[in-house]
Amino acid sequence: MKRMRNHNTGMAKREERITLPGNSGKGGSLLHLLWKRQVFLLLCLFFVLLFREKVFAGTSPIKNIRININSKLETGDSPGDIKLTVEETAKHEVGVGAKSSLFTVSSAEWGGRQVPFVSVGDELQMVLTLTPVDVTEYFFLGAYQASSFHIEGGYYVSSKREGDDLVLTVKVRAVQGSYDAPSSVDWNERTLGMAFWNPGKVDSGFYHVQLFRNGSRIYEIERVAGNQYNFYPYMTRPGRYQLKVKTLIKNDAEKKYARNSGYTESSELQIDDRDVSDGKGRLGDKVVGGTEKKIGWNQEGNTYIYRKPSGEFLTGWGLIDGYWYYFQPDGKMVKGWQKIDNKWFFFNLNGSMAVGWIKDNGQWYYLVPDTEAGNGLIAGELLPAGWHVIGGRYYYIDPDGKMHKGWVFDQGKWYYLNELENSLEGVMFSGFVVRNEKTYYLNKNGAMETGWLSIDGNWYYFQEDSGEMLKNTTVDGFPLNADGILDQNTFTR
């Protein structure tokens, strides 16, 4: 019996060793592996349940971008601030909003070329910042196709992601409105029957003209480019002649947003029996005077002339097909730089007057656009010397009309205009500027600072004579570290 008890005890011990995970036998290793696998699965399930919200956060991309732009701008309006709503947009205002519950329009500002007032057909550029309503649920993709955007009241231009936001550039649909009627219609005092009209503020360069005699219409020009015309060939009877002129839209595409103006009337011109025309020189007739040259543009040698219906050369300024040209007294069209009435103008190779930025012989010049004329400046003239705001940025124009680059000293202060050939070339800088391994600081007005200066809570020293920031040195016993910052811990305790 004693031996049997010992035998049974040994069996129990062996069975106990088999069931323990730490047993070194084959059965023990298999059970140990199964036990570890079960523990691992339980831990995985625990962490999945615990961090379920984090696992699935921000995993839904925003695929379709729907924006609504409600522009109620009219001709002559200033663009003004953009409202971040479309429901409250009033007359002369612009509102924008998101047509989605996944994101909002968090900011909106005008981009591209800035204009003081809008004209018929202007398509203003707008830069929008879109922000997900819940960044833990939705996110913007790194790149989109144009087809992903649905812009009501505008057109897609470009987009890029910045952090969680999407920066979207769009164009607002063309401003609707009527062209201005000519401001005046007058008869030329020297040339009988020659009429001219002064374009309105918002002008297309195309006109509809009617000629009346004693109140009855006798001749009509459906469409003419330019602001003068010789009606003498049609004055074949004595009477009181009068003109009516209205501004026309440029083309059929403008019918979507532009309208013709009303008429502007001239004063009456009295034609007596002795002054009536013989009818020669009408449109379609050959020019009288020993020549059969065609009316309008014609090439003569290496230049061009423009012949009026009377057969005379157009001289001086001429608005043709919406563009300004200038002709010498002999009728020859000019090109390149021209000084006219003590103002400089530039004419392209095709003779049309240039406006805006041009680059000539490696130098930039700015010629006043129509929208910026006024206050003593006329369209096309070279911008005078001094400071000017162009497109919302400051530039400095040298006395010879060139855009200045680099340092300039003006009214006792130094300023820096960007020298690098990029989109900011010639722009006045502010803040820290590093040039030729030297650091300078320009205040918000662009003027270079000198002496001790506190910037964002740190003290710096800029040399009085050059404006260069000092580093790794002491000034009057005050130590400056490698970043130029005053290290106050080294001389205080």
Tab-separated table of C-alpha atoms in Angstrom, residues 13-449:
chain	number	residue	atom	x	y	z
A	13	LYS	CA	3.021	15.299	-10.065
A	14	ARG	CA	3.612	14.320	-13.667
A	15	GLU	CA	0.082	15.404	-14.638
A	16	GLU	CA	0.672	18.733	-12.852
A	17	ARG	CA	3.891	19.306	-14.787
A	18	ILE	CA	2.125	18.581	-18.080
A	19	THR	CA	-0.608	21.223	-17.524
A	20	LEU	CA	1.686	24.067	-16.398
A	21	PRO	CA	2.659	26.515	-19.135
A	22	GLY	CA	6.259	26.543	-17.997
A	23	ASN	CA	6.780	22.794	-18.396
A	24	SER	CA	9.698	21.906	-20.645
A	25	GLY	CA	8.044	18.890	-22.265
A	26	LYS	CA	6.445	18.816	-25.735
A	27	GLY	CA	2.898	18.867	-24.402
A	28	GLY	CA	3.796	21.749	-22.105
A	29	SER	CA	5.276	23.764	-25.017
A	30	LEU	CA	2.141	23.311	-27.110
A	31	LEU	CA	-0.162	24.411	-24.297
A	32	HIS	CA	2.167	27.294	-23.512
A	33	LEU	CA	1.960	28.470	-27.142
A	34	LEU	CA	-1.848	28.237	-27.160
A	35	TRP	CA	-2.038	30.157	-23.890
A	36	LYS	CA	0.176	32.991	-25.223
A	37	ARG	CA	-1.885	33.183	-28.410
A	38	GLN	CA	-5.109	33.555	-26.411
A	39	VAL	CA	-3.580	36.278	-24.253
A	40	PHE	CA	-2.366	38.148	-27.374
A	41	LEU	CA	-5.828	38.021	-29.001
A	42	LEU	CA	-7.465	39.274	-25.818
A	43	LEU	CA	-5.006	42.190	-25.636
A	44	CYS	CA	-5.655	43.074	-29.296
A	45	LEU	CA	-9.401	43.070	-28.717
A	46	PHE	CA	-8.949	45.255	-25.621
A	47	PHE	CA	-6.910	47.895	-27.468
A	48	VAL	CA	-9.242	47.889	-30.464
A	49	LEU	CA	-12.199	48.598	-28.192
A	50	LEU	CA	-10.244	51.117	-26.134
A	51	PHE	CA	-8.914	53.153	-29.072
A	52	ARG	CA	-11.739	52.582	-31.536
A	53	GLU	CA	-12.375	56.320	-31.938
A	54	LYS	CA	-8.712	57.028	-32.691
A	55	VAL	CA	-8.354	54.170	-35.122
A	56	PHE	CA	-11.168	55.412	-37.285
A	57	ALA	CA	-10.523	59.164	-36.802
A	58	GLY	CA	-9.829	61.261	-39.903
A	59	THR	CA	-10.254	58.385	-42.322
A	60	SER	CA	-12.986	59.848	-44.552
A	61	PRO	CA	-11.682	61.999	-47.435
A	62	ILE	CA	-13.675	64.955	-48.696
A	63	LYS	CA	-13.994	64.104	-52.386
A	64	ASN	CA	-16.395	66.685	-53.813
A	65	ILE	CA	-15.950	70.395	-53.118
A	66	ARG	CA	-19.108	72.457	-53.607
A	67	ILE	CA	-18.875	76.229	-53.236
A	68	ASN	CA	-21.489	78.925	-53.820
A	69	ILE	CA	-20.416	82.448	-54.809
A	70	ASN	CA	-23.075	85.150	-54.837
A	71	SER	CA	-21.685	88.280	-56.487
A	72	LYS	CA	-23.923	91.326	-56.708
A	73	LEU	CA	-21.181	93.660	-57.890
A	74	GLU	CA	-22.111	96.157	-60.563
A	75	THR	CA	-20.049	98.257	-62.895
A	76	GLY	CA	-18.177	100.918	-60.947
A	77	ASP	CA	-18.402	99.122	-57.565
A	78	SER	CA	-15.362	98.713	-55.343
A	79	PRO	CA	-14.786	94.976	-54.656
A	80	GLY	CA	-14.749	95.499	-50.866
A	81	ASP	CA	-14.604	92.709	-48.286
A	82	ILE	CA	-15.950	89.229	-49.055
A	83	LYS	CA	-18.752	88.005	-46.814
A	84	LEU	CA	-18.550	84.410	-45.555
A	85	THR	CA	-22.222	83.827	-46.316
A	86	VAL	CA	-24.422	83.908	-49.388
A	87	GLU	CA	-27.773	84.396	-47.665
A	88	GLU	CA	-27.007	87.941	-46.460
A	89	THR	CA	-25.353	89.237	-49.627
A	90	ALA	CA	-26.741	92.674	-50.464
A	91	LYS	CA	-26.479	94.750	-53.619
A	92	HIS	CA	-22.876	95.760	-54.492
A	93	GLU	CA	-21.491	92.953	-52.251
A	94	VAL	CA	-19.965	89.483	-52.689
A	95	GLY	CA	-20.681	86.480	-50.484
A	96	VAL	CA	-19.253	82.959	-50.476
A	97	GLY	CA	-20.194	79.787	-48.624
A	98	ALA	CA	-19.743	76.022	-48.603
A	99	LYS	CA	-22.517	73.816	-49.964
A	100	SER	CA	-21.475	70.952	-47.700
A	101	SER	CA	-21.740	69.920	-44.056
A	102	LEU	CA	-18.196	68.497	-44.111
A	103	PHE	CA	-16.278	71.777	-44.332
A	104	THR	CA	-16.656	75.545	-44.044
A	105	VAL	CA	-15.137	78.552	-45.790
A	106	SER	CA	-13.038	79.929	-42.936
A	107	SER	CA	-11.553	82.905	-44.835
A	108	ALA	CA	-11.839	84.621	-48.206
A	109	GLU	CA	-9.791	87.381	-49.812
A	110	TRP	CA	-9.205	88.862	-53.229
A	111	GLY	CA	-6.233	87.575	-55.189
A	112	GLY	CA	-4.555	88.291	-58.507
A	113	ARG	CA	-4.725	91.775	-60.013
A	114	GLN	CA	-6.387	94.259	-57.673
A	115	VAL	CA	-8.738	96.860	-59.144
A	116	PRO	CA	-10.181	99.985	-57.467
A	117	PHE	CA	-13.524	99.394	-59.175
A	118	VAL	CA	-15.002	96.677	-61.346
A	119	SER	CA	-15.939	96.977	-64.980
A	120	VAL	CA	-18.174	94.996	-67.307
A	121	GLY	CA	-16.717	91.543	-67.892
A	122	ASP	CA	-14.184	91.615	-65.042
A	123	GLU	CA	-13.539	88.139	-63.598
A	124	LEU	CA	-12.048	88.784	-60.173
A	125	GLN	CA	-9.823	86.169	-58.550
A	126	MET	CA	-10.685	84.945	-55.046
A	127	VAL	CA	-8.577	82.876	-52.602
A	128	LEU	CA	-10.626	80.750	-50.190
A	129	THR	CA	-9.491	78.732	-47.171
A	130	LEU	CA	-11.623	75.633	-46.571
A	131	THR	CA	-11.528	73.938	-43.147
A	132	PRO	CA	-13.018	70.522	-42.240
A	133	VAL	CA	-15.867	70.763	-39.718
A	134	ASP	CA	-14.402	67.787	-37.800
A	135	VAL	CA	-10.743	67.008	-38.528
A	136	THR	CA	-11.057	63.767	-36.550
A	137	GLU	CA	-13.561	62.478	-39.110
A	138	TYR	CA	-12.813	64.162	-42.458
A	139	PHE	CA	-9.738	65.368	-44.309
A	140	PHE	CA	-8.847	66.969	-47.633
A	141	LEU	CA	-6.853	65.010	-50.195
A	142	GLY	CA	-3.352	66.076	-51.162
A	143	ALA	CA	-4.410	66.676	-54.773
A	144	TYR	CA	-7.677	67.104	-56.645
A	145	GLN	CA	-8.789	67.088	-60.227
A	146	ALA	CA	-10.680	70.087	-61.543
A	147	SER	CA	-13.776	67.897	-61.942
A	148	SER	CA	-13.928	67.501	-58.145
A	149	PHE	CA	-14.932	71.163	-57.764
A	150	HIS	CA	-18.425	72.526	-58.333
A	151	ILE	CA	-18.344	76.316	-58.129
A	152	GLU	CA	-21.681	78.088	-58.452
A	153	GLY	CA	-21.123	81.655	-59.578
A	154	GLY	CA	-17.465	81.119	-60.465
A	155	TYR	CA	-14.750	78.942	-61.986
A	156	TYR	CA	-12.046	76.696	-60.524
A	157	VAL	CA	-8.431	77.884	-60.915
A	158	SER	CA	-6.200	75.887	-58.546
A	159	SER	CA	-6.020	74.277	-55.106
A	160	LYS	CA	-3.429	73.123	-52.585
A	161	ARG	CA	-3.577	71.606	-49.113
A	162	GLU	CA	-1.998	73.481	-46.200
A	163	GLY	CA	-2.137	71.474	-42.987
A	164	ASP	CA	-5.750	70.422	-42.429
A	165	ASP	CA	-7.037	73.211	-44.706
A	166	LEU	CA	-7.470	73.415	-48.459
A	167	VAL	CA	-6.551	76.716	-50.129
A	168	LEU	CA	-8.771	77.136	-53.182
A	169	THR	CA	-8.327	79.793	-55.876
A	170	VAL	CA	-11.380	80.579	-57.998
A	171	LYS	CA	-12.589	83.230	-60.416
A	172	VAL	CA	-15.879	85.003	-59.915
A	173	ARG	CA	-18.119	85.075	-62.954
A	174	ALA	CA	-17.894	88.167	-65.091
A	175	VAL	CA	-19.386	91.347	-63.672
A	176	GLN	CA	-22.688	92.144	-65.341
A	177	GLY	CA	-23.795	95.578	-66.404
A	178	SER	CA	-24.118	98.084	-69.196
A	179	TYR	CA	-21.308	99.898	-70.908
A	180	ASP	CA	-21.237	103.633	-70.396
A	181	ALA	CA	-22.501	105.806	-73.200
A	182	PRO	CA	-19.940	108.214	-74.715
A	183	SER	CA	-19.474	111.179	-72.405
A	184	SER	CA	-19.839	113.607	-75.319
A	185	VAL	CA	-20.309	113.701	-79.104
A	186	ASP	CA	-18.924	116.726	-80.937
A	187	TRP	CA	-18.284	118.092	-84.422
A	188	ASN	CA	-14.759	118.963	-85.483
A	189	GLU	CA	-14.434	122.719	-85.903
A	190	ARG	CA	-11.795	122.493	-88.649
A	191	THR	CA	-13.057	119.584	-90.770
A	192	LEU	CA	-16.674	119.935	-91.873
A	193	GLY	CA	-18.696	116.802	-91.122
A	194	MET	CA	-15.961	115.168	-89.041
A	195	ALA	CA	-17.346	113.940	-85.720
A	196	PHE	CA	-15.672	112.490	-82.658
A	197	TRP	CA	-16.889	111.150	-79.329
A	198	ASN	CA	-15.252	110.689	-75.964
A	199	PRO	CA	-15.603	107.174	-74.503
A	200	GLY	CA	-17.313	106.705	-71.143
A	201	LYS	CA	-15.554	105.358	-68.086
A	202	VAL	CA	-16.544	101.763	-68.926
A	203	ASP	CA	-16.030	101.437	-72.658
A	204	SER	CA	-15.727	98.627	-75.220
A	205	GLY	CA	-14.246	100.551	-78.158
A	206	PHE	CA	-17.186	99.637	-80.452
A	207	TYR	CA	-20.089	101.921	-81.315
A	208	HIS	CA	-23.398	102.209	-83.145
A	209	VAL	CA	-23.815	105.577	-84.877
A	210	GLN	CA	-26.863	107.254	-86.431
A	211	LEU	CA	-26.903	110.413	-88.541
A	212	PHE	CA	-30.026	112.597	-88.645
A	213	ARG	CA	-31.046	115.480	-90.903
A	214	ASN	CA	-33.841	117.720	-89.661
A	215	GLY	CA	-34.851	115.002	-87.208
A	216	SER	CA	-34.989	112.140	-89.744
A	217	ARG	CA	-32.415	109.349	-89.770
A	218	ILE	CA	-30.533	109.281	-93.091
A	219	TYR	CA	-27.511	107.059	-92.368
A	220	GLU	CA	-26.544	104.416	-89.836
A	221	ILE	CA	-23.303	102.587	-88.999
A	222	GLU	CA	-24.168	99.294	-87.347
A	223	ARG	CA	-20.733	98.812	-85.817
A	224	VAL	CA	-17.595	100.932	-85.913
A	225	ALA	CA	-14.305	100.710	-84.018
A	226	GLY	CA	-12.710	104.005	-83.105
A	227	ASN	CA	-14.064	107.262	-81.820
A	228	GLN	CA	-14.211	109.453	-84.912
A	229	TYR	CA	-15.836	109.388	-88.329
A	230	ASN	CA	-16.251	111.693	-91.312
A	231	PHE	CA	-19.934	112.043	-92.181
A	232	TYR	CA	-19.484	114.806	-94.759
A	233	PRO	CA	-19.980	112.464	-97.773
A	234	TYR	CA	-23.555	111.919	-96.513
A	235	MET	CA	-24.366	115.619	-96.086
A	236	THR	CA	-25.656	116.117	-99.650
A	237	ARG	CA	-28.526	118.404	-98.702
A	238	PRO	CA	-28.764	121.545	-96.581
A	239	GLY	CA	-30.232	121.126	-93.140
A	240	ARG	CA	-29.608	120.527	-89.466
A	241	TYR	CA	-27.445	117.421	-88.907
A	242	GLN	CA	-27.184	115.587	-85.625
A	243	LEU	CA	-25.512	112.365	-84.375
A	244	LYS	CA	-26.504	109.715	-81.865
A	245	VAL	CA	-23.818	107.295	-80.619
A	246	LYS	CA	-24.051	104.348	-78.237
A	247	THR	CA	-21.450	101.882	-76.958
A	248	LEU	CA	-21.776	98.254	-78.128
A	249	ILE	CA	-20.692	94.995	-76.531
A	250	LYS	CA	-17.438	93.596	-77.921
A	251	ASN	CA	-18.667	90.202	-79.113
A	252	ASP	CA	-21.418	87.603	-78.774
A	253	ALA	CA	-19.697	86.038	-75.761
A	254	GLU	CA	-20.336	89.243	-73.816
A	255	LYS	CA	-24.090	88.878	-74.254
A	256	LYS	CA	-24.073	86.702	-71.133
A	257	TYR	CA	-23.131	89.617	-68.896
A	258	ALA	CA	-22.840	92.896	-70.862
A	259	ARG	CA	-25.400	95.260	-72.378
A	260	ASN	CA	-25.180	98.118	-74.854
A	261	SER	CA	-25.350	101.646	-73.518
A	262	GLY	CA	-27.937	104.280	-74.252
A	263	TYR	CA	-27.376	106.961	-76.888
A	264	THR	CA	-25.470	110.202	-76.492
A	265	GLU	CA	-26.533	113.002	-78.819
A	266	SER	CA	-24.423	115.681	-80.451
A	267	SER	CA	-25.295	119.306	-80.995
A	268	GLU	CA	-26.771	120.261	-84.383
A	269	LEU	CA	-24.516	121.108	-87.328
A	270	GLN	CA	-26.011	123.486	-89.900
A	271	ILE	CA	-25.127	122.771	-93.547
A	272	ASP	CA	-26.000	125.464	-96.088
A	273	ASP	CA	-26.422	125.151	-99.864
A	274	ARG	CA	-22.858	126.246	-100.496
A	275	ASP	CA	-21.441	123.642	-98.051
A	276	VAL	CA	-23.265	120.499	-99.177
A	277	SER	CA	-21.242	117.453	-100.171
A	278	ASP	CA	-21.071	115.950	-103.656
A	279	GLY	CA	-21.458	112.507	-102.054
A	280	LYS	CA	-17.996	111.240	-102.932
A	281	GLY	CA	-15.967	109.303	-100.387
A	282	ARG	CA	-18.803	107.303	-98.922
A	283	LEU	CA	-18.043	103.930	-97.359
A	284	GLY	CA	-17.456	101.482	-100.208
A	285	ASP	CA	-16.491	104.201	-102.653
A	286	LYS	CA	-12.915	104.562	-103.790
A	287	VAL	CA	-10.934	107.297	-102.120
A	288	VAL	CA	-10.809	110.418	-104.245
A	289	GLY	CA	-7.534	112.251	-104.707
A	290	GLY	CA	-5.482	110.420	-107.272
A	291	THR	CA	-5.256	107.188	-105.282
A	292	GLU	CA	-7.254	104.014	-104.951
A	293	LYS	CA	-5.801	102.968	-101.595
A	294	LYS	CA	-8.223	101.119	-99.367
A	295	ILE	CA	-9.728	102.685	-96.266
A	296	GLY	CA	-8.383	101.453	-92.895
A	297	TRP	CA	-5.107	99.628	-92.318
A	298	ASN	CA	-2.562	99.440	-95.103
A	299	GLN	CA	1.141	98.567	-95.174
A	300	GLU	CA	3.497	101.029	-96.792
A	301	GLY	CA	7.111	99.894	-96.817
A	302	ASN	CA	8.144	98.699	-93.383
A	303	THR	CA	5.363	100.470	-91.522
A	304	TYR	CA	1.593	100.819	-91.426
A	305	ILE	CA	-0.819	103.676	-91.998
A	306	TYR	CA	-4.519	104.014	-91.270
A	307	ARG	CA	-6.660	105.793	-93.831
A	308	LYS	CA	-9.912	107.495	-92.825
A	309	PRO	CA	-13.054	107.402	-94.978
A	310	SER	CA	-12.167	110.885	-96.228
A	311	GLY	CA	-8.969	109.495	-97.688
A	312	GLU	CA	-6.806	111.320	-95.153
A	313	PHE	CA	-4.206	109.576	-93.026
A	314	LEU	CA	-5.044	109.135	-89.368
A	315	THR	CA	-2.489	111.129	-87.371
A	316	GLY	CA	-1.928	111.415	-83.634
A	317	TRP	CA	-3.893	109.153	-81.337
A	318	GLY	CA	-6.388	106.646	-82.718
A	319	LEU	CA	-8.557	104.051	-80.951
A	320	ILE	CA	-8.898	101.109	-83.363
A	321	ASP	CA	-10.634	97.830	-82.460
A	322	GLY	CA	-10.349	98.677	-78.762
A	323	TYR	CA	-6.596	99.467	-78.799
A	324	TRP	CA	-4.789	102.813	-78.849
A	325	TYR	CA	-2.252	103.586	-81.589
A	326	TYR	CA	-0.209	106.674	-82.393
A	327	PHE	CA	0.579	107.924	-85.881
A	328	GLN	CA	3.210	110.453	-86.935
A	329	PRO	CA	2.217	113.549	-88.958
A	330	ASP	CA	3.001	111.612	-92.165
A	331	GLY	CA	0.571	108.867	-91.062
A	332	LYS	CA	3.174	106.248	-90.117
A	333	MET	CA	2.386	104.085	-87.096
A	334	VAL	CA	4.956	104.247	-84.275
A	335	LYS	CA	6.485	101.394	-82.257
A	336	GLY	CA	8.651	101.180	-79.141
A	337	TRP	CA	9.245	104.067	-76.737
A	338	GLN	CA	7.660	107.382	-77.728
A	339	LYS	CA	7.563	110.716	-75.894
A	340	ILE	CA	4.206	112.385	-76.511
A	341	ASP	CA	3.201	115.627	-74.772
A	342	ASN	CA	6.126	115.198	-72.337
A	343	LYS	CA	4.958	111.720	-71.301
A	344	TRP	CA	6.585	108.416	-72.216
A	345	PHE	CA	4.568	105.600	-73.787
A	346	PHE	CA	5.508	102.171	-75.131
A	347	PHE	CA	3.975	100.693	-78.292
A	348	ASN	CA	4.163	96.968	-79.025
A	349	LEU	CA	5.494	95.505	-82.265
A	350	ASN	CA	1.963	95.552	-83.671
A	351	GLY	CA	1.684	99.229	-82.773
A	352	SER	CA	-0.816	98.871	-79.927
A	353	MET	CA	-0.146	100.896	-76.780
A	354	ALA	CA	1.152	98.753	-73.901
A	355	VAL	CA	-0.262	98.911	-70.373
A	356	GLY	CA	0.780	97.255	-67.100
A	357	TRP	CA	4.183	95.625	-66.554
A	358	ILE	CA	6.531	95.297	-69.523
A	359	LYS	CA	10.138	94.095	-69.672
A	360	ASP	CA	12.435	95.899	-72.081
A	361	ASN	CA	16.178	95.205	-72.354
A	362	GLY	CA	16.098	93.263	-69.094
A	363	GLN	CA	14.400	96.061	-67.115
A	364	TRP	CA	10.840	96.244	-65.801
A	365	TYR	CA	8.591	99.249	-66.431
A	366	TYR	CA	4.993	99.954	-65.443
A	367	LEU	CA	2.571	101.701	-67.787
A	368	VAL	CA	-0.675	102.994	-66.287
A	369	PRO	CA	-3.680	100.716	-67.142
A	370	ASP	CA	-7.061	102.226	-67.997
A	371	THR	CA	-8.429	101.179	-64.597
A	372	GLU	CA	-5.712	103.147	-62.747
A	373	ALA	CA	-5.856	106.343	-64.783
A	374	GLY	CA	-6.768	109.533	-62.937
A	375	ASN	CA	-5.194	111.921	-60.433
A	376	GLY	CA	-3.035	113.397	-63.176
A	377	LEU	CA	-2.153	110.035	-64.768
A	378	ILE	CA	-3.462	108.942	-68.159
A	379	ALA	CA	-3.711	105.424	-69.525
A	380	GLY	CA	-0.490	104.125	-71.064
A	381	GLU	CA	1.933	106.668	-69.633
A	382	LEU	CA	5.107	105.518	-67.894
A	383	LEU	CA	4.653	105.555	-64.134
A	384	PRO	CA	6.532	108.539	-62.618
A	385	ALA	CA	9.390	108.179	-60.133
A	386	GLY	CA	8.772	107.410	-56.473
A	387	TRP	CA	6.752	104.981	-54.377
A	388	HIS	CA	3.700	103.299	-55.878
A	389	VAL	CA	1.254	100.609	-54.752
A	390	ILE	CA	0.706	98.072	-57.548
A	391	GLY	CA	-1.382	94.987	-56.919
A	392	GLY	CA	-1.390	95.701	-53.180
A	393	ARG	CA	2.433	95.795	-52.913
A	394	TYR	CA	4.911	98.677	-52.712
A	395	TYR	CA	7.367	99.345	-55.544
A	396	TYR	CA	9.880	102.117	-56.127
A	397	ILE	CA	10.242	103.608	-59.604
A	398	ASP	CA	13.554	105.238	-60.542
A	399	PRO	CA	13.659	108.648	-62.265
A	400	ASP	CA	14.233	106.917	-65.627
A	401	GLY	CA	11.044	104.858	-65.140
A	402	LYS	CA	12.734	101.551	-64.294
A	403	MET	CA	11.498	99.394	-61.435
A	404	HIS	CA	14.093	99.662	-58.666
A	405	LYS	CA	15.712	96.581	-57.151
A	406	GLY	CA	18.010	96.369	-54.123
A	407	TRP	CA	18.639	99.082	-51.531
A	408	VAL	CA	17.254	102.581	-51.995
A	409	PHE	CA	17.748	105.650	-49.790
A	410	ASP	CA	14.662	107.847	-49.577
A	411	GLN	CA	13.925	110.717	-47.207
A	412	GLY	CA	16.631	109.703	-44.759
A	413	LYS	CA	15.700	106.006	-44.610
A	414	TRP	CA	17.016	102.868	-46.301
A	415	TYR	CA	14.561	100.459	-47.923
A	416	TYR	CA	15.056	97.122	-49.651
A	417	LEU	CA	13.326	96.045	-52.894
A	418	ASN	CA	13.594	92.354	-53.770
A	419	GLU	CA	16.361	91.618	-56.280
A	420	LEU	CA	15.519	87.959	-56.937
A	421	GLU	CA	13.809	87.119	-60.231
A	422	ASN	CA	10.587	85.644	-58.906
A	423	SER	CA	6.969	86.684	-58.439
A	424	LEU	CA	8.033	89.240	-55.795
A	425	GLU	CA	10.756	90.879	-57.877
A	426	GLY	CA	10.942	94.594	-57.040
A	427	VAL	CA	8.580	94.310	-54.028
A	428	MET	CA	9.449	96.253	-50.862
A	429	PHE	CA	10.319	93.864	-48.013
A	430	SER	CA	9.700	94.147	-44.277
A	431	GLY	CA	10.929	92.078	-41.321
A	432	PHE	CA	14.255	90.223	-41.222
A	433	VAL	CA	16.170	90.258	-44.503
A	434	VAL	CA	19.389	88.300	-45.143
A	435	ARG	CA	21.540	89.460	-48.030
A	436	ASN	CA	25.186	88.567	-48.702
A	437	GLU	CA	25.266	86.658	-45.369
A	438	LYS	CA	24.298	89.833	-43.477
A	439	THR	CA	21.036	90.251	-41.571
A	440	TYR	CA	18.956	93.440	-41.486
A	441	TYR	CA	15.578	94.355	-40.055
A	442	LEU	CA	12.993	96.438	-41.909
A	443	ASN	CA	9.999	97.775	-39.983
A	444	LYS	CA	6.362	97.530	-41.147
A	445	ASN	CA	6.883	100.629	-43.305
A	446	GLY	CA	9.892	99.026	-44.964
A	447	ALA	CA	12.479	101.343	-43.366
A	448	MET	CA	15.719	99.769	-42.106
A	449	GLU	CA	16.155	99.888	-38.312
